[in-house]
Coordinates of C-alpha atoms in Angstrom, one line a residue:
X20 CA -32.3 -6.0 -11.6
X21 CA -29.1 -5.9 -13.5
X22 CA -25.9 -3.7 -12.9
X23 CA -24.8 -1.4 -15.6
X24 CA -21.3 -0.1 -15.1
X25 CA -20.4 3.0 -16.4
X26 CA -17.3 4.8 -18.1
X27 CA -18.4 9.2 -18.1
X28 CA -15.2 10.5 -19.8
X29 CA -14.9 14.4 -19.0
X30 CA -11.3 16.4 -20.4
X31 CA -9.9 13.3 -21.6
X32 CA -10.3 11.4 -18.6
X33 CA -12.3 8.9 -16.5
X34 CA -14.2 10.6 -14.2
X35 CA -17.3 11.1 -11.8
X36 CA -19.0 14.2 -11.5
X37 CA -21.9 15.9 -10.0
X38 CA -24.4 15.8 -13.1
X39 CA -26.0 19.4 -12.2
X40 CA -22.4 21.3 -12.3
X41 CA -21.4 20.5 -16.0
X42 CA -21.0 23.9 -18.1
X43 CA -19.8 23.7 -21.5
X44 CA -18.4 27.0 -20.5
X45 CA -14.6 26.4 -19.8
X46 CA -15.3 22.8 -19.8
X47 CA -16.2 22.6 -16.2
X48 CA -17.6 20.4 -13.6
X49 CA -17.6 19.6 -9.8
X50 CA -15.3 16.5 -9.6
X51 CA -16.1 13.6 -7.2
X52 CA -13.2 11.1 -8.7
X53 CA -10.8 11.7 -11.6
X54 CA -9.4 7.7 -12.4
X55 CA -6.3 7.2 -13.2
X56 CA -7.2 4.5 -15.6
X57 CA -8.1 4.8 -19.1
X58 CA -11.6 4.1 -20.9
X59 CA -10.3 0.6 -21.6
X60 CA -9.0 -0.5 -18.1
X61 CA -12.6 -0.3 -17.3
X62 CA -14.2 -2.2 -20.4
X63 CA -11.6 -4.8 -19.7
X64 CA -12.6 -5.0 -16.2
X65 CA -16.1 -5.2 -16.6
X66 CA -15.6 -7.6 -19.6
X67 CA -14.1 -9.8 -16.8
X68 CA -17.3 -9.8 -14.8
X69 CA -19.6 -10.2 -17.7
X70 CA -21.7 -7.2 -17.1
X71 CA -23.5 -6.4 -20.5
X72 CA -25.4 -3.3 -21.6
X73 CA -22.7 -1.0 -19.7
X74 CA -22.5 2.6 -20.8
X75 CA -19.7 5.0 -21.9
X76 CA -20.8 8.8 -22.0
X77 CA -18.9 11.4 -23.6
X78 CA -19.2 14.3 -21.2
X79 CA -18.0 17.2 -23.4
X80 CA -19.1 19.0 -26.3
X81 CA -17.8 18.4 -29.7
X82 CA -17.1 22.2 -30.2
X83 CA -14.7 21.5 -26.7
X84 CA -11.1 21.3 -27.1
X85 CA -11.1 18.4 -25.1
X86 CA -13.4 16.6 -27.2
X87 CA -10.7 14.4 -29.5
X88 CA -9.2 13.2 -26.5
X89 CA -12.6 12.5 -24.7
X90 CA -13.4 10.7 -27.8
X91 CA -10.6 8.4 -28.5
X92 CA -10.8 7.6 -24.4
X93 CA -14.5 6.4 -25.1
X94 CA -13.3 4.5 -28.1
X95 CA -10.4 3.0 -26.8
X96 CA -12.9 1.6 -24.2
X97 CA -14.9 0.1 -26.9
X98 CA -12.3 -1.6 -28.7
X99 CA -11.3 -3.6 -25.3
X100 CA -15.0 -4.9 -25.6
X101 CA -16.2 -4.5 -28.9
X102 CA -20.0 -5.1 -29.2
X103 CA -20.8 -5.2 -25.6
X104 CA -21.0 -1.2 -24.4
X105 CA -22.8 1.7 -25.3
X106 CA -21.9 5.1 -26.3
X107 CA -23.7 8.3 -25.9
X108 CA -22.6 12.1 -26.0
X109 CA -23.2 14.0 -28.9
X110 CA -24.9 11.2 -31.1
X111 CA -26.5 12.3 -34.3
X112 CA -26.9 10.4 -37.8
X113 CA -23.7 11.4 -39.0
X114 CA -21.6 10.0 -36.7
X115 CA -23.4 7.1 -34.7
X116 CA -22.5 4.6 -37.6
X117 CA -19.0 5.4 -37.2
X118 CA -19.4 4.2 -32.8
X119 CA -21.4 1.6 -33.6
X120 CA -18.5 0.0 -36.7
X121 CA -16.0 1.0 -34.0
X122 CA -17.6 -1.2 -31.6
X123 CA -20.5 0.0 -29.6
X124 CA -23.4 -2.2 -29.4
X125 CA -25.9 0.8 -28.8
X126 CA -25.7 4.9 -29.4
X127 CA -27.5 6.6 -26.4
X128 CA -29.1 9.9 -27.7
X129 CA -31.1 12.7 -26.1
X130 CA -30.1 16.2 -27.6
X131 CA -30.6 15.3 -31.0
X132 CA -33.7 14.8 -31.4
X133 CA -35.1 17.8 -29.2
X134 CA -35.3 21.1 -31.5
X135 CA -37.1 24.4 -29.6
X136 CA -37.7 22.7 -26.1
X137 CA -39.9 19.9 -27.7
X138 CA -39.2 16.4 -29.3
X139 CA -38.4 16.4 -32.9
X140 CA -40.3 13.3 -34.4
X141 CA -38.3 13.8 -37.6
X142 CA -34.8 13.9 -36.3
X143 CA -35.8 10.8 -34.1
X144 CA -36.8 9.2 -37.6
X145 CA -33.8 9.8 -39.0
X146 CA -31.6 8.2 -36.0
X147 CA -34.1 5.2 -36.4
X148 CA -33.7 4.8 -40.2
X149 CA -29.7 5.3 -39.8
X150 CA -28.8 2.3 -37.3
X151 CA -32.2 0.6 -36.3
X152 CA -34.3 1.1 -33.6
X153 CA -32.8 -2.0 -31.3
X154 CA -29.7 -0.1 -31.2
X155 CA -30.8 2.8 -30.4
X156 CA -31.1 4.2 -26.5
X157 CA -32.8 7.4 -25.2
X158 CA -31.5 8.9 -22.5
X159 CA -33.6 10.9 -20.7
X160 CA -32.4 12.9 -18.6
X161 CA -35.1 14.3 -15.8
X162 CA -34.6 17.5 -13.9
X163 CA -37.3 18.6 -11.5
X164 CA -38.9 22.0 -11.9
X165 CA -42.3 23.1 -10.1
X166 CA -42.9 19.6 -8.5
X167 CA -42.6 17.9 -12.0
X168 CA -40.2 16.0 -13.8
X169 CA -38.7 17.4 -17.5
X170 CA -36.1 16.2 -19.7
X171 CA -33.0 18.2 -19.8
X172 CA -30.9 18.2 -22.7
X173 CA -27.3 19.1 -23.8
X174 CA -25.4 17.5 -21.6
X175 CA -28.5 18.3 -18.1
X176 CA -28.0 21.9 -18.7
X177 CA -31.3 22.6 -20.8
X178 CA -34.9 21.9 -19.9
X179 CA -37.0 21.3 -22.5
X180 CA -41.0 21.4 -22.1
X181 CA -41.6 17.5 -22.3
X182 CA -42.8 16.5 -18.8
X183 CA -42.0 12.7 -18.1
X184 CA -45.5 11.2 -17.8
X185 CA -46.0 7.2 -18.5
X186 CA -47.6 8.6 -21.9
X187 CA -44.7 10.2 -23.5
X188 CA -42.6 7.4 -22.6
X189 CA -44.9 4.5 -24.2
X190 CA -44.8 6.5 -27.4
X191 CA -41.2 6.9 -27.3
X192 CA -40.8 3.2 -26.7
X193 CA -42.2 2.3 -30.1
X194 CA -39.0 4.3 -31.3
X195 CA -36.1 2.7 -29.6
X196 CA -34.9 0.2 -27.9
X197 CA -34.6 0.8 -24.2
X198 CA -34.1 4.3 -21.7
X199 CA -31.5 5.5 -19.7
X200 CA -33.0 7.6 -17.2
X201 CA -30.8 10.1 -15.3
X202 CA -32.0 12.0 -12.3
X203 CA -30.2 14.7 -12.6
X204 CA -30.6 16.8 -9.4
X205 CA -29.2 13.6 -7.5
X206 CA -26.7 13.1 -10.1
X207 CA -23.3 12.3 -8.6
X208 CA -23.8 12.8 -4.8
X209 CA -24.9 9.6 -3.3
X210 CA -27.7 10.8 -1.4
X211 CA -30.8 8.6 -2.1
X212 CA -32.5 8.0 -5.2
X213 CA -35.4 10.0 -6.7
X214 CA -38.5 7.5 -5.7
X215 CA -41.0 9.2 -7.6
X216 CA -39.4 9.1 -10.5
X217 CA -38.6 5.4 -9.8
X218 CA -42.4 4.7 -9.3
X219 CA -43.4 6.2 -12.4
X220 CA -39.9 4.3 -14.5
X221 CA -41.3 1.1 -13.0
X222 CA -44.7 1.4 -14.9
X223 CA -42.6 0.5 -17.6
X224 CA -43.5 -3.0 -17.8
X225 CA -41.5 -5.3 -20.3
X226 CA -39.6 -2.3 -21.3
X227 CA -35.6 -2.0 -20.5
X228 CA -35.4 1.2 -18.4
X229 CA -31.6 1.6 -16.5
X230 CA -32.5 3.8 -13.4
X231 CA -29.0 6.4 -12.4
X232 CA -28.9 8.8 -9.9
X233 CA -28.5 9.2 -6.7
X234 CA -27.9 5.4 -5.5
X235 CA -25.1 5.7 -2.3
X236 CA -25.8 2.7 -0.3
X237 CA -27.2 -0.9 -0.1
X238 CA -30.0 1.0 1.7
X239 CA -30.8 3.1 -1.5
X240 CA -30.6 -0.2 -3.7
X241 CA -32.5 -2.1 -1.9
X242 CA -35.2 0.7 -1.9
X243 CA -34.8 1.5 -5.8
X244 CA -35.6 -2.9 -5.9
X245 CA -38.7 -2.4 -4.3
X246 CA -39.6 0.8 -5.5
X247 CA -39.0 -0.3 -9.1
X248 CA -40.4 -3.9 -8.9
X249 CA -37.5 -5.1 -9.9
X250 CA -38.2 -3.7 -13.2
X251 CA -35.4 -1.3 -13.4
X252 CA -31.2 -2.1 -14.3
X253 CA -29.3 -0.4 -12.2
X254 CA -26.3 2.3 -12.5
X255 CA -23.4 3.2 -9.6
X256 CA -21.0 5.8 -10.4
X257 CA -19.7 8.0 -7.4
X258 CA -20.2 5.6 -4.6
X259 CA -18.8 2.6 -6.0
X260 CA -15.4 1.6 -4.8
X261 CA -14.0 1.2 -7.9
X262 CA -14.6 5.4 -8.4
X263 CA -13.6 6.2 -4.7
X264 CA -16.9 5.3 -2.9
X265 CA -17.6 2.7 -0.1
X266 CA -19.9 0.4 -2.3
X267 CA -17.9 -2.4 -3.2
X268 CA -17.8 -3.7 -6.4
X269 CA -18.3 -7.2 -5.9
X270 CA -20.9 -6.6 -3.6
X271 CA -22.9 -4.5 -5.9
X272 CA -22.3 -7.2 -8.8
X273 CA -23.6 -10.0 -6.3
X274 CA -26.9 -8.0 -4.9
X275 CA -28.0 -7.2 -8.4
X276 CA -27.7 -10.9 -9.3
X277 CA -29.9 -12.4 -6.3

């Protein structure tokens, strides 16, 4: 199990939230840490410790007037360690070159291809003709509705009809490189992780699938190990230290590396 850090960028500035409160809607969100370090202070940092395959998410809409400042955060982040992040937040054809010249190693996408509440197969084509499938990484967002799990798109705050079953997610496989998997209802508060979800995740053999959500202890990583078979990388936002939590940095880092 590796450790993926993260960078979420909200308004301009480094930040964790609680996944399930984000409205485009006056560009708000419950706040659990606001940094007061830039995108790059972070990249730097976790280009010290050598921990690859991190991920930098753009948290507000492009229509936002926060957006330019949210975006030169996230790329400001990538030019402190070109080639070794992600980016993901509002990824489509046009623009995903233009992240990946500027330094990002992978674009995460999830609301362009979904058109109508289902996948769109064509726009997914496109993103795979436009920078490769290996650099390419789905994010799927799950949300839980009637005892089943569903992607959620634009930015958690719209289900779609695609239920998360081991099926969908071999097909999708063949069309990227690797998942991030939010769970979204546990999203930013630190209070256990979603273990059917992991279960299912885990059933992903041979594929990379980074598990977030919900991870608030030693406890809770220790289960998501087990749970996951060791299968899944790993993603801390709220209660690591380093984003006002008690889970030490180090600590983390070490424990993923055993």
């Amino acid at each position: 199990m590796k450790f993926r850090p993260c960078i979420d960028i909200h308004n301009g500035k480094v930040k964790q939230i609680i996944g399930s409160s984000l409205k485009d809607a006056g560009d708000q969100a419950a706040e659990n840490f606001v940094s007061q370090q830039d995108g790059a202070f972070y990249a730097r940092l976790y280009r010290k410790y050598g921990l690859e395959g991190g991920h930098i998410i753009l948290l507000n809409a492009a229509s936002s007037e926060y957006y330019e400042s949210t975006r030169q955060q996230a790329l400001s982040a990538l030019t402190a360690w070109p080639g070794h992040l992600q980016l993901g937040g509002g990824v489509n054809p046009d623009n995903a070159p233009d992240f990946l010249q500027a330094g990002a190693s992978h674009v995460i996408v999830t609301s362009y291809v979904f058109r109508d509440g289902r996948i769109n197969y064509e726009n997914l084509d496109r993103l795979v003709r436009r920078v490769g499938r290996d650099r390419l990484v789905l994010d799927l967002s799950c949300r839980k509705r009637q005892g089943r799990y569903y992607i959620v798109t634009d930015r958690w705050q719209k289900f779609t009809e695609e239920e998360v079953t081991l099926k969908l997610l071999e097909r999708l496989s063949r069309q990227c490189g690797e998942f991030l998997i939010h769970a979204v209802d546990v999203e930013g508060k630190a209070s256990g992780i979603e273990t059917e979800l992991v279960r299912l995740l885990a059933q992903m053999e041979g594929f990379p699938v980074t598990y977030a959500g919900g991870v608030g202890s030693f406890r809770d990583l220790e289960q998501l190990k087990q749970e996951g078979q060791g299968r899944l990388d790993v993603t801390i936002g709220s209660a690591l230290d380093l984003f006002g939590g008690s889970m030490k940095f180090q600590k983390v880092i070490d424990f993923c590396r055993q």
